Amino acid sequence: MKLILFGPPGAGKGTQANKIEDNYDTAHISTGDMLRSAVKNGTELGRLAKSYMDKGELVPDGVVIGIIKDRISESDAKKGFMLDGFPRTVPQAEALSEMLNSQGESIDAVISIEVDDREIITRILERQKIEGRQDDTEDVVRNRLDVYRNQTEPLKSYYGDEGVLYEVDGMGTVDEVFERIDSVLAGLKA
Ligand code: AMP
């Protein structure tokens, strides 16, 4: 299965991706994790990415598209993959479609985790206390939410038009949300 986990920052995409990975044979690919590791390793990519990430802005499309292109051609992604945090703009989605179409493939499902803004801020400030992410401060989170609403949310209609969008209620416990996702995925397999 080729999946996209979609939703605002703090919706629980990473947490749900880990649970999906435990239950389904699919590679978890997170652009945020890849970029954070580049920042940690002090690579050229990391230095470039950091200047955007610290402000809650998106890293340029060309950069993330290149990263994804390399990553999905690795052998573990052949069994299926789950993208977490990509695509985030229409050009990224178009580039992904092109990459897959050229192999005769396509995305099976986009799982959109729906959470309201107040809950997002609460969850992210909680995560800040635990993980200490630099982009989890209140000002940066508000900017990330604006970026999400303006640049990323329009992708829902892109994938809605393709007939692969599944909206899942992201309120409640991690297990409750996972059960909802699991029933969508079970429906796809059937
Ligand atoms: P995330 O962990 O997915 O919330 O990503 C953290 C940050 O990494 C984002 O706020 C962006 O600065 C950057 N980033 C991650 N994925 C992308 C993407 N697909 N396009 C542009 N920037 C991204």
Short mmCIF file of C-alpha atoms in Angstrom, two decimals, residues 59-188:
data_model
loop_
_atom_site.label_atom_id
_atom_site.label_comp_id
_atom_site.label_asym_id
_atom_site.label_seq_id
_atom_site.Cartn_x
_atom_site.Cartn_y
_atom_site.Cartn_z
CA VAL A 59 11.72 24.07 3.01
CA PRO A 60 11.75 24.78 -0.77
CA ASP A 61 9.84 22.28 -2.92
CA GLY A 62 12.86 21.32 -5.05
CA VAL A 63 14.78 20.25 -1.96
CA VAL A 64 12.10 18.02 -0.41
CA ILE A 65 11.04 16.58 -3.77
CA GLY A 66 14.65 15.49 -4.36
CA ILE A 67 14.81 13.85 -0.92
CA ILE A 68 11.56 11.94 -1.48
CA LYS A 69 12.55 10.82 -4.96
CA ASP A 70 15.73 9.23 -3.60
CA ARG A 71 14.00 7.76 -0.57
CA ILE A 72 11.09 6.06 -2.35
CA SER A 73 13.47 4.41 -4.77
CA GLU A 74 15.22 2.58 -1.91
CA SER A 75 14.55 -1.14 -1.67
CA ASP A 76 12.49 -1.13 1.56
CA ALA A 77 9.95 1.23 -0.06
CA LYS A 78 9.15 -1.35 -2.74
CA LYS A 79 6.83 -3.22 -0.35
CA GLY A 80 4.81 -0.02 0.15
CA PHE A 81 5.31 3.20 2.01
CA MET A 82 3.60 5.73 4.18
CA LEU A 83 4.52 9.35 3.69
CA ASP A 84 4.34 11.52 6.82
CA GLY A 85 4.67 15.27 6.22
CA PHE A 86 4.94 15.04 2.43
CA PRO A 87 3.49 16.39 0.17
CA ARG A 88 2.80 19.80 1.70
CA THR A 89 2.22 21.89 -1.44
CA VAL A 90 0.49 21.36 -4.76
CA PRO A 91 3.82 21.26 -6.69
CA GLN A 92 5.04 18.54 -4.27
CA ALA A 93 1.86 16.52 -4.86
CA GLU A 94 2.21 16.91 -8.62
CA ALA A 95 5.84 15.84 -8.50
CA LEU A 96 4.89 12.77 -6.45
CA SER A 97 2.13 11.82 -8.89
CA GLU A 98 4.61 12.10 -11.76
CA MET A 99 7.20 9.94 -9.97
CA LEU A 100 4.63 7.23 -9.30
CA ASN A 101 2.82 7.43 -12.64
CA SER A 102 6.09 6.94 -14.48
CA GLN A 103 6.29 3.53 -12.74
CA GLY A 104 2.62 2.76 -13.43
CA GLU A 105 1.81 3.31 -9.76
CA SER A 106 -0.29 5.69 -7.68
CA ILE A 107 -1.26 6.59 -4.11
CA ASP A 108 -3.86 4.22 -2.62
CA ALA A 109 -5.08 6.44 0.19
CA VAL A 110 -4.57 9.79 1.84
CA ILE A 111 -5.56 9.57 5.49
CA SER A 112 -6.38 13.04 6.73
CA ILE A 113 -6.30 13.30 10.53
CA GLU A 114 -8.73 16.02 11.57
CA VAL A 115 -8.00 17.95 14.77
CA ASP A 116 -9.17 21.44 15.77
CA ASP A 117 -6.71 24.31 16.28
CA ARG A 118 -7.11 24.59 20.06
CA GLU A 119 -6.28 20.93 20.55
CA ILE A 120 -3.30 21.27 18.21
CA ILE A 121 -1.74 24.08 20.24
CA THR A 122 -2.27 22.11 23.47
CA ARG A 123 -0.74 18.94 22.01
CA ILE A 124 2.26 20.71 20.52
CA LEU A 125 3.09 22.63 23.69
CA GLU A 126 2.91 19.29 25.53
CA ARG A 127 5.28 17.74 22.94
CA GLN A 128 7.65 20.70 23.39
CA LYS A 129 8.00 19.79 27.07
CA ILE A 130 8.85 16.18 26.20
CA GLU A 131 10.90 16.43 23.00
CA GLY A 132 12.14 20.03 23.13
CA ARG A 133 11.67 20.60 19.41
CA GLN A 134 12.81 24.11 18.48
CA ASP A 135 9.84 24.67 16.19
CA ASP A 136 7.28 23.72 18.85
CA THR A 137 7.15 27.13 20.56
CA GLU A 138 3.78 28.92 20.47
CA ASP A 139 4.73 31.61 17.88
CA VAL A 140 6.32 29.13 15.51
CA VAL A 141 3.40 26.72 15.93
CA ARG A 142 0.94 29.46 14.97
CA ASN A 143 2.98 30.15 11.85
CA ARG A 144 3.13 26.43 11.03
CA LEU A 145 -0.66 26.29 11.33
CA ASP A 146 -1.04 29.28 8.98
CA VAL A 147 1.32 27.64 6.50
CA TYR A 148 -0.70 24.44 6.80
CA ARG A 149 -4.03 26.18 6.17
CA ASN A 150 -2.71 28.23 3.24
CA GLN A 151 -0.35 25.88 1.45
CA THR A 152 -1.06 22.34 2.57
CA GLU A 153 -4.78 22.02 3.29
CA PRO A 154 -5.70 22.77 -0.38
CA LEU A 155 -4.21 19.35 -1.16
CA LYS A 156 -7.34 17.79 0.32
CA SER A 157 -9.28 18.82 -2.75
CA TYR A 158 -6.43 17.63 -4.98
CA TYR A 159 -6.67 14.13 -3.49
CA GLY A 160 -10.46 14.35 -3.08
CA ASP A 161 -10.68 14.82 -6.85
CA GLU A 162 -8.55 11.70 -7.27
CA GLY A 163 -10.99 9.78 -5.06
CA VAL A 164 -8.36 8.68 -2.52
CA LEU A 165 -9.05 11.03 0.41
CA TYR A 166 -10.23 9.52 3.74
CA GLU A 167 -10.94 11.90 6.61
CA VAL A 168 -10.48 10.47 10.08
CA ASP A 169 -11.47 12.11 13.37
CA GLY A 170 -8.18 12.77 15.18
CA MET A 171 -9.71 13.64 18.57
CA GLY A 172 -9.54 11.08 21.37
CA THR A 173 -6.83 8.70 22.48
CA VAL A 174 -4.01 7.40 20.28
CA ASP A 175 -5.67 3.97 20.22
CA GLU A 176 -9.09 5.35 19.34
CA VAL A 177 -7.64 7.28 16.40
CA PHE A 178 -5.63 4.25 15.30
CA GLU A 179 -8.78 2.09 15.30
CA ARG A 180 -10.43 4.55 12.91
CA ILE A 181 -7.40 4.51 10.61
CA ASP A 182 -7.18 0.75 10.84
CA SER A 183 -10.76 0.35 9.66
CA VAL A 184 -10.06 2.56 6.63
CA LEU A 185 -6.97 0.51 5.80
CA ALA A 186 -8.83 -2.78 6.31
CA GLY A 187 -11.49 -1.53 3.89
CA LEU A 188 -8.79 -0.79 1.32
#
